[in-house]
CSV table of C-alpha atoms and ligand atoms in Angstrom, one decimal:
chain,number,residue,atom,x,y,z
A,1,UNK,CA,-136.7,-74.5,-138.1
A,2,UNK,CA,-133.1,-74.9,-136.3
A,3,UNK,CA,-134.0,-76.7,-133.2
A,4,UNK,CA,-133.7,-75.2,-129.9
A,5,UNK,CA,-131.4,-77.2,-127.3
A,6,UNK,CA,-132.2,-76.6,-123.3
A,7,UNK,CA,-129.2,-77.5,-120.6
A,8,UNK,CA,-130.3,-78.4,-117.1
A,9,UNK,CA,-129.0,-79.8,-114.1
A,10,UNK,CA,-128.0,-78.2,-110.4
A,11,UNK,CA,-125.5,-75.5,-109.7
A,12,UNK,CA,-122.4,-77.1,-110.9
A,13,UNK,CA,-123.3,-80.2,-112.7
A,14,UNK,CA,-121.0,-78.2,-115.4
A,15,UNK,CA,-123.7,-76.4,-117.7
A,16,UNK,CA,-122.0,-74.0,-118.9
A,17,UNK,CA,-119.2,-76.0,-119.9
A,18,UNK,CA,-120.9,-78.3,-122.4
A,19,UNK,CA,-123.1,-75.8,-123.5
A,20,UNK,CA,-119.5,-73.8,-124.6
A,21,UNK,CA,-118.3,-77.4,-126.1
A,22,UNK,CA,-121.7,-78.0,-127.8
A,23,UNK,CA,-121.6,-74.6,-129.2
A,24,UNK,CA,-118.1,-74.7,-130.4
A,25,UNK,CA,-118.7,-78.5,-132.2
A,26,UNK,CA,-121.5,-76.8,-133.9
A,27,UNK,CA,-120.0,-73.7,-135.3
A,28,UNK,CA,-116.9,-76.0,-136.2
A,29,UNK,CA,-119.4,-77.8,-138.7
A,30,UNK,CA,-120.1,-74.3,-140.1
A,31,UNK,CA,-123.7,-74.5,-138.0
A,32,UNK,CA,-124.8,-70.7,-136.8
A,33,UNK,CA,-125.4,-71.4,-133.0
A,34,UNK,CA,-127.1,-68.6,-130.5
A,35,UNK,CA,-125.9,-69.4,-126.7
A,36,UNK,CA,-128.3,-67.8,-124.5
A,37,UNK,CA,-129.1,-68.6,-120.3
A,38,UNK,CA,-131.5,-67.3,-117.5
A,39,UNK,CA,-132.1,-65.7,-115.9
A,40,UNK,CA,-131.0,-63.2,-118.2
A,41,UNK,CA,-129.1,-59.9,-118.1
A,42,UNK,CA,-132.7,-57.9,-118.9
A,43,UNK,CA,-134.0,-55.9,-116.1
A,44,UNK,CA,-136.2,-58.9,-114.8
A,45,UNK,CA,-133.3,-60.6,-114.7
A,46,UNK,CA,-131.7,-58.4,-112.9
A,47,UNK,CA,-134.1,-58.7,-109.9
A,48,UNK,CA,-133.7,-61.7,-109.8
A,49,UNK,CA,-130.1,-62.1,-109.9
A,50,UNK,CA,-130.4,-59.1,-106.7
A,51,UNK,CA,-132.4,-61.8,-105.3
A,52,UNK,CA,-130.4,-64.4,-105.4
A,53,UNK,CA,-128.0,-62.5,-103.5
A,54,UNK,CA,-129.9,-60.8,-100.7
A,55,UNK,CA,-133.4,-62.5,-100.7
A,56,UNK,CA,-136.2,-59.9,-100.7
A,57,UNK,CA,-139.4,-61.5,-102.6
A,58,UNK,CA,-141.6,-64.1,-101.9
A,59,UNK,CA,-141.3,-67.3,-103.4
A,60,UNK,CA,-144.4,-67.1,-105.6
A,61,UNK,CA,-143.1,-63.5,-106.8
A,62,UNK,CA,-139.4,-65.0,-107.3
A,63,UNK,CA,-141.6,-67.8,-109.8
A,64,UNK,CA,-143.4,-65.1,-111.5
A,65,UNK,CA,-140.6,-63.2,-112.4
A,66,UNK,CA,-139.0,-65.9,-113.5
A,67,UNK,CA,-141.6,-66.5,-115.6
A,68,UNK,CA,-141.5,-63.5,-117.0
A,69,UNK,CA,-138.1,-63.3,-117.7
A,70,UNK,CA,-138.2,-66.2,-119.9
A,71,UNK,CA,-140.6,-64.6,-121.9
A,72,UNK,CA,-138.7,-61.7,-122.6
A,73,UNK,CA,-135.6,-64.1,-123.3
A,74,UNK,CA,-138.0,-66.3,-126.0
A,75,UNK,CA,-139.5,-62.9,-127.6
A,76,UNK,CA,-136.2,-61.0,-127.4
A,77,UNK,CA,-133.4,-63.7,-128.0
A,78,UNK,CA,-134.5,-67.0,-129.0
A,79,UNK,CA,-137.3,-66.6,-131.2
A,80,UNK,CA,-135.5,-64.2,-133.3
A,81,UNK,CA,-132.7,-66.5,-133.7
A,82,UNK,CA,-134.6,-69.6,-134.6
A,83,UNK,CA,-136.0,-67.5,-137.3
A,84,UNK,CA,-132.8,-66.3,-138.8
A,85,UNK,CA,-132.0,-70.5,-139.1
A,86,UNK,CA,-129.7,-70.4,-135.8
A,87,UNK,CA,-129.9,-73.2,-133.5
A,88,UNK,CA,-130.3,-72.2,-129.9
A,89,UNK,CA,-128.5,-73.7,-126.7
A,90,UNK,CA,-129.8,-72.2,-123.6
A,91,UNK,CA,-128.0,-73.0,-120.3
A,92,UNK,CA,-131.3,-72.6,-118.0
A,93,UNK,CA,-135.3,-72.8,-119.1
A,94,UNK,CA,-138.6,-73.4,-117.4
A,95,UNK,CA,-137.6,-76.7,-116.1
A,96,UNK,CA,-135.5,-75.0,-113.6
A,97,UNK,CA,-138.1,-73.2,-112.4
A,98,UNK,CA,-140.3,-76.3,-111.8
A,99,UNK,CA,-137.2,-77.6,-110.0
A,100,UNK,CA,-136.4,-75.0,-108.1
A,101,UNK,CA,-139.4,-73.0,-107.2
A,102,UNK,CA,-141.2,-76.1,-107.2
A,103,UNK,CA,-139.3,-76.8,-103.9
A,104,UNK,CA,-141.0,-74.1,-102.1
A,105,UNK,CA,-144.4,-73.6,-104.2
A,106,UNK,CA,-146.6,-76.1,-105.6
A,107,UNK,CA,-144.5,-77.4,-109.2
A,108,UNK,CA,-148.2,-78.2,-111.1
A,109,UNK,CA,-148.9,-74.2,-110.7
A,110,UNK,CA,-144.7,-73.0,-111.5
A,111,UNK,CA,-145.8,-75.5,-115.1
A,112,UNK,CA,-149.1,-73.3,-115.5
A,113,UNK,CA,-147.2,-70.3,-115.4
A,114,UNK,CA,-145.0,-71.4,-117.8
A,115,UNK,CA,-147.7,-72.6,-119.9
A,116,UNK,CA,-147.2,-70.5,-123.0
A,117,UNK,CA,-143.4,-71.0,-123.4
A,118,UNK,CA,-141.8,-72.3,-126.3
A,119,UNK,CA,-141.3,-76.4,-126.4
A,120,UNK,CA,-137.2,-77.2,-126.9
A,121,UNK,CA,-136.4,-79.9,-128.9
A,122,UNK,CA,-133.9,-81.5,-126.5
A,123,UNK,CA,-133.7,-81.0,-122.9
A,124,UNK,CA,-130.3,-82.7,-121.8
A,125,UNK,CA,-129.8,-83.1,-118.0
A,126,UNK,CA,-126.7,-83.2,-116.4
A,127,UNK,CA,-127.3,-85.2,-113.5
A,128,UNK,CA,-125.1,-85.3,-110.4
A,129,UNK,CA,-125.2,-85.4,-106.6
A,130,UNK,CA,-125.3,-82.4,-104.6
A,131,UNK,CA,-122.2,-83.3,-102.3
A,132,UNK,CA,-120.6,-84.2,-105.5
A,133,UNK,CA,-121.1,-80.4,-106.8
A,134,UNK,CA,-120.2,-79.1,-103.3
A,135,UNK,CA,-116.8,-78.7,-104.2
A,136,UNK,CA,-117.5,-77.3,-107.7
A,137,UNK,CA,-120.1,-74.7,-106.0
A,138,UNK,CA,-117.4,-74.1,-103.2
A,139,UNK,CA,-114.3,-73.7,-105.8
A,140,UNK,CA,-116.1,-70.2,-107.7
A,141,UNK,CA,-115.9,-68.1,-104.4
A,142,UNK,CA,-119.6,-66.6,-104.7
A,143,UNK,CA,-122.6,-68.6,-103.7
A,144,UNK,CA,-126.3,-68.0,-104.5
A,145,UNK,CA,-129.2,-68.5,-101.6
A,146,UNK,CA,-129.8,-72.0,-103.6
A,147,UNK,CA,-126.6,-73.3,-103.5
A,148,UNK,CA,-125.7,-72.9,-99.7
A,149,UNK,CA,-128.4,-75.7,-99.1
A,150,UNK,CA,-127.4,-79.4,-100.2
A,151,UNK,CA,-130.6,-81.0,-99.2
A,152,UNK,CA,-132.5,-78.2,-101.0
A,153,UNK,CA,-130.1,-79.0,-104.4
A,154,UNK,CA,-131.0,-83.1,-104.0
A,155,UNK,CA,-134.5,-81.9,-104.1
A,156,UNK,CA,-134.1,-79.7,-107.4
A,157,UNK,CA,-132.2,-82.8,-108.8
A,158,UNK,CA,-135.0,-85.7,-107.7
A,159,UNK,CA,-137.6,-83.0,-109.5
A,160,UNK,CA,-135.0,-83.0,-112.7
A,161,UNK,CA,-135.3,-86.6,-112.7
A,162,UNK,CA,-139.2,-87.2,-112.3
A,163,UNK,CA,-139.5,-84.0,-115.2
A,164,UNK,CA,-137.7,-86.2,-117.6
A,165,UNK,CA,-139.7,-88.9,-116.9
A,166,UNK,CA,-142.9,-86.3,-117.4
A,167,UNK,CA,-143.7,-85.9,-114.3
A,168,UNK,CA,-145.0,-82.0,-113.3
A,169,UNK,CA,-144.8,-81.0,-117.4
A,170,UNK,CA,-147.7,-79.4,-118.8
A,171,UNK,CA,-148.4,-80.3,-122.4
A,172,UNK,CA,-145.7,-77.3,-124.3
A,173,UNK,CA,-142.6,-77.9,-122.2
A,174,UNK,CA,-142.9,-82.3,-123.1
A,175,UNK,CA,-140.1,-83.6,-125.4
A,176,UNK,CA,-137.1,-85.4,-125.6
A,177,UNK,CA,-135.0,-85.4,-122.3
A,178,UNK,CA,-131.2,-87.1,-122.4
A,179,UNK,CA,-130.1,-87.4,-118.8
A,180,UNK,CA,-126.5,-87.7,-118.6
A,181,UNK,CA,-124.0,-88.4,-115.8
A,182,UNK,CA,-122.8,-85.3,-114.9
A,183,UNK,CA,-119.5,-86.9,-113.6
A,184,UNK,CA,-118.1,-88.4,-116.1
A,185,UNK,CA,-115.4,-87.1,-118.6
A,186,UNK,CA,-116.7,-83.7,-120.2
A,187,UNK,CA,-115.5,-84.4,-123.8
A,188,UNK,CA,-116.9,-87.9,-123.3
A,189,UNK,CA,-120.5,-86.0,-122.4
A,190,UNK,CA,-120.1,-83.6,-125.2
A,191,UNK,CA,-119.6,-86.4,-127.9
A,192,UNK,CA,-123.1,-88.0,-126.5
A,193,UNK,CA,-124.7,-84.6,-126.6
A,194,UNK,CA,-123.7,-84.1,-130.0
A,195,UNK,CA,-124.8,-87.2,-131.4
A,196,UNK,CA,-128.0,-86.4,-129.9
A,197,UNK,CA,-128.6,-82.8,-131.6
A,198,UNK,CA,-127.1,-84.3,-135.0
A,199,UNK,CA,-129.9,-87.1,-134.5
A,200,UNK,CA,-132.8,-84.3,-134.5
A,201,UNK,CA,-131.2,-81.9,-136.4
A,202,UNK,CA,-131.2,-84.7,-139.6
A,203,UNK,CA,-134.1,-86.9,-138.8
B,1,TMP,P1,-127.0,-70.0,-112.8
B,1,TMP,O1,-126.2,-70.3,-111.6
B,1,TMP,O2,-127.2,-71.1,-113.8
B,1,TMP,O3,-126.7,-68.6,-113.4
B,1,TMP,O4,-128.6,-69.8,-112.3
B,1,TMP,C1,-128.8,-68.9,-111.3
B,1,TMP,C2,-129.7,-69.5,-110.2
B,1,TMP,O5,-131.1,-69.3,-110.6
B,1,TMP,C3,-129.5,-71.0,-109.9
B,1,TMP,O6,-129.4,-71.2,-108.5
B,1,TMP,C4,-130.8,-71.6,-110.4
B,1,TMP,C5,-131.8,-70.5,-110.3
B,1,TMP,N1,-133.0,-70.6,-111.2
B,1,TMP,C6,-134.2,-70.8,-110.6
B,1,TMP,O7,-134.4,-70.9,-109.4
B,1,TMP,N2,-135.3,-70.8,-111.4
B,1,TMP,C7,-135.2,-70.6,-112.8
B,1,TMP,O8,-136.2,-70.7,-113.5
B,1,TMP,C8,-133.9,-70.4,-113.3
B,1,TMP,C9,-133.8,-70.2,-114.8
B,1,TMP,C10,-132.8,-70.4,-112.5
């Protein structure tokens, strides 16, 4: 099976760049990548994304439906894939929703919820600061109801960090985390990234 590879981190901690760079360095060594995120453009993740916006739902719901959004992205888009020998790099996964919702709702019943969903083979977190993203957040004009509070984000990262050392993770969503610096040099976090997927994609 092509392994599946999660991206984490806080708003800005520069995701989607190295999942782009991680997806490019694979295709350049002829490797067929899928690059999906969530929440996703399905109608779940629509409401959410409406959400995010304009905040309508209670914080339980919000969980839920993210919940269930990821398993329309797993039945829909990475399953699929994995099966046709693609690897998979998704920029988002259930660990965000321990981390965020797990701010507001208890983050041992946001990992039952997500008890069912598929186990990545590599989580890598980019870790960083929230006043160091501040500026990142600040720079792409729109900003989500997460990202307006700092103290909120330094939460979602301190959860990050205690999930990678297993903390809050029911038994399907354990494996192997890299946590990375999110500030450093971007190519210089891509070449660590990619050392790490070569190392489980050729054990
Ligand atoms: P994005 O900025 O990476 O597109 O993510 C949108 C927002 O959704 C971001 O603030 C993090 C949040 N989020 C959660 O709160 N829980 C989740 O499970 C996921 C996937 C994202």
């Amino acid at each position: 099976m092509a392994p599946f590879i999660v991206i984490e981190g806080i708003d800005g901690s520069g995701k989607g760049t190295q999942a782009e760079l991680l997806r490019k360095r694979l295709e350049g060594g002829g490797v067929d990548v899928a690059l999906t995120f969530e929440p996703t453009r399905g109608p779940i993740g629509r409401i959410i994304r409406d959400h995010m916006k304009d905040p309508f739902l209670d914080d339980r719901t919000l969980a839920l439906l993210f919940a269930a959004d990821r398993i329309e992205h797993i039945e829909k888009e990475v399953s699929p894939a994995l099966s046709e020998g693609r690897t998979v790099i998704s920029d988002r996964y259930a660990y965000s929703s321990i981390a965020y919702q797990g701010q507001t709702v208890d983050p041992d019943w946001v990992g039952v919820v997500n008890s069912d969903a598929l186990r990545p083979d590599l989580v890598v977190v980019l870790d960083m600061g929230s006043s160091e993203v501040r500026g990142r957040i600040e720079g792409r004009g729109t900003v989500d109801c997460f990202e307006e509070d700092l103290s909120f984000l330094e939460g979602v990262r301190d959860m990050f960090l205690s999930m990678s050392g297993g903390d809050h993770l029911p038994e399907n969503l354990m494996t192997r985390f890299l946590v990375l610096d999110a500030t450093e040099d971007p190519e210089k976090i891509s070449d660590v990234i990619w050392k790490s997927v070569t190392s489980i994609s050729s054990p």
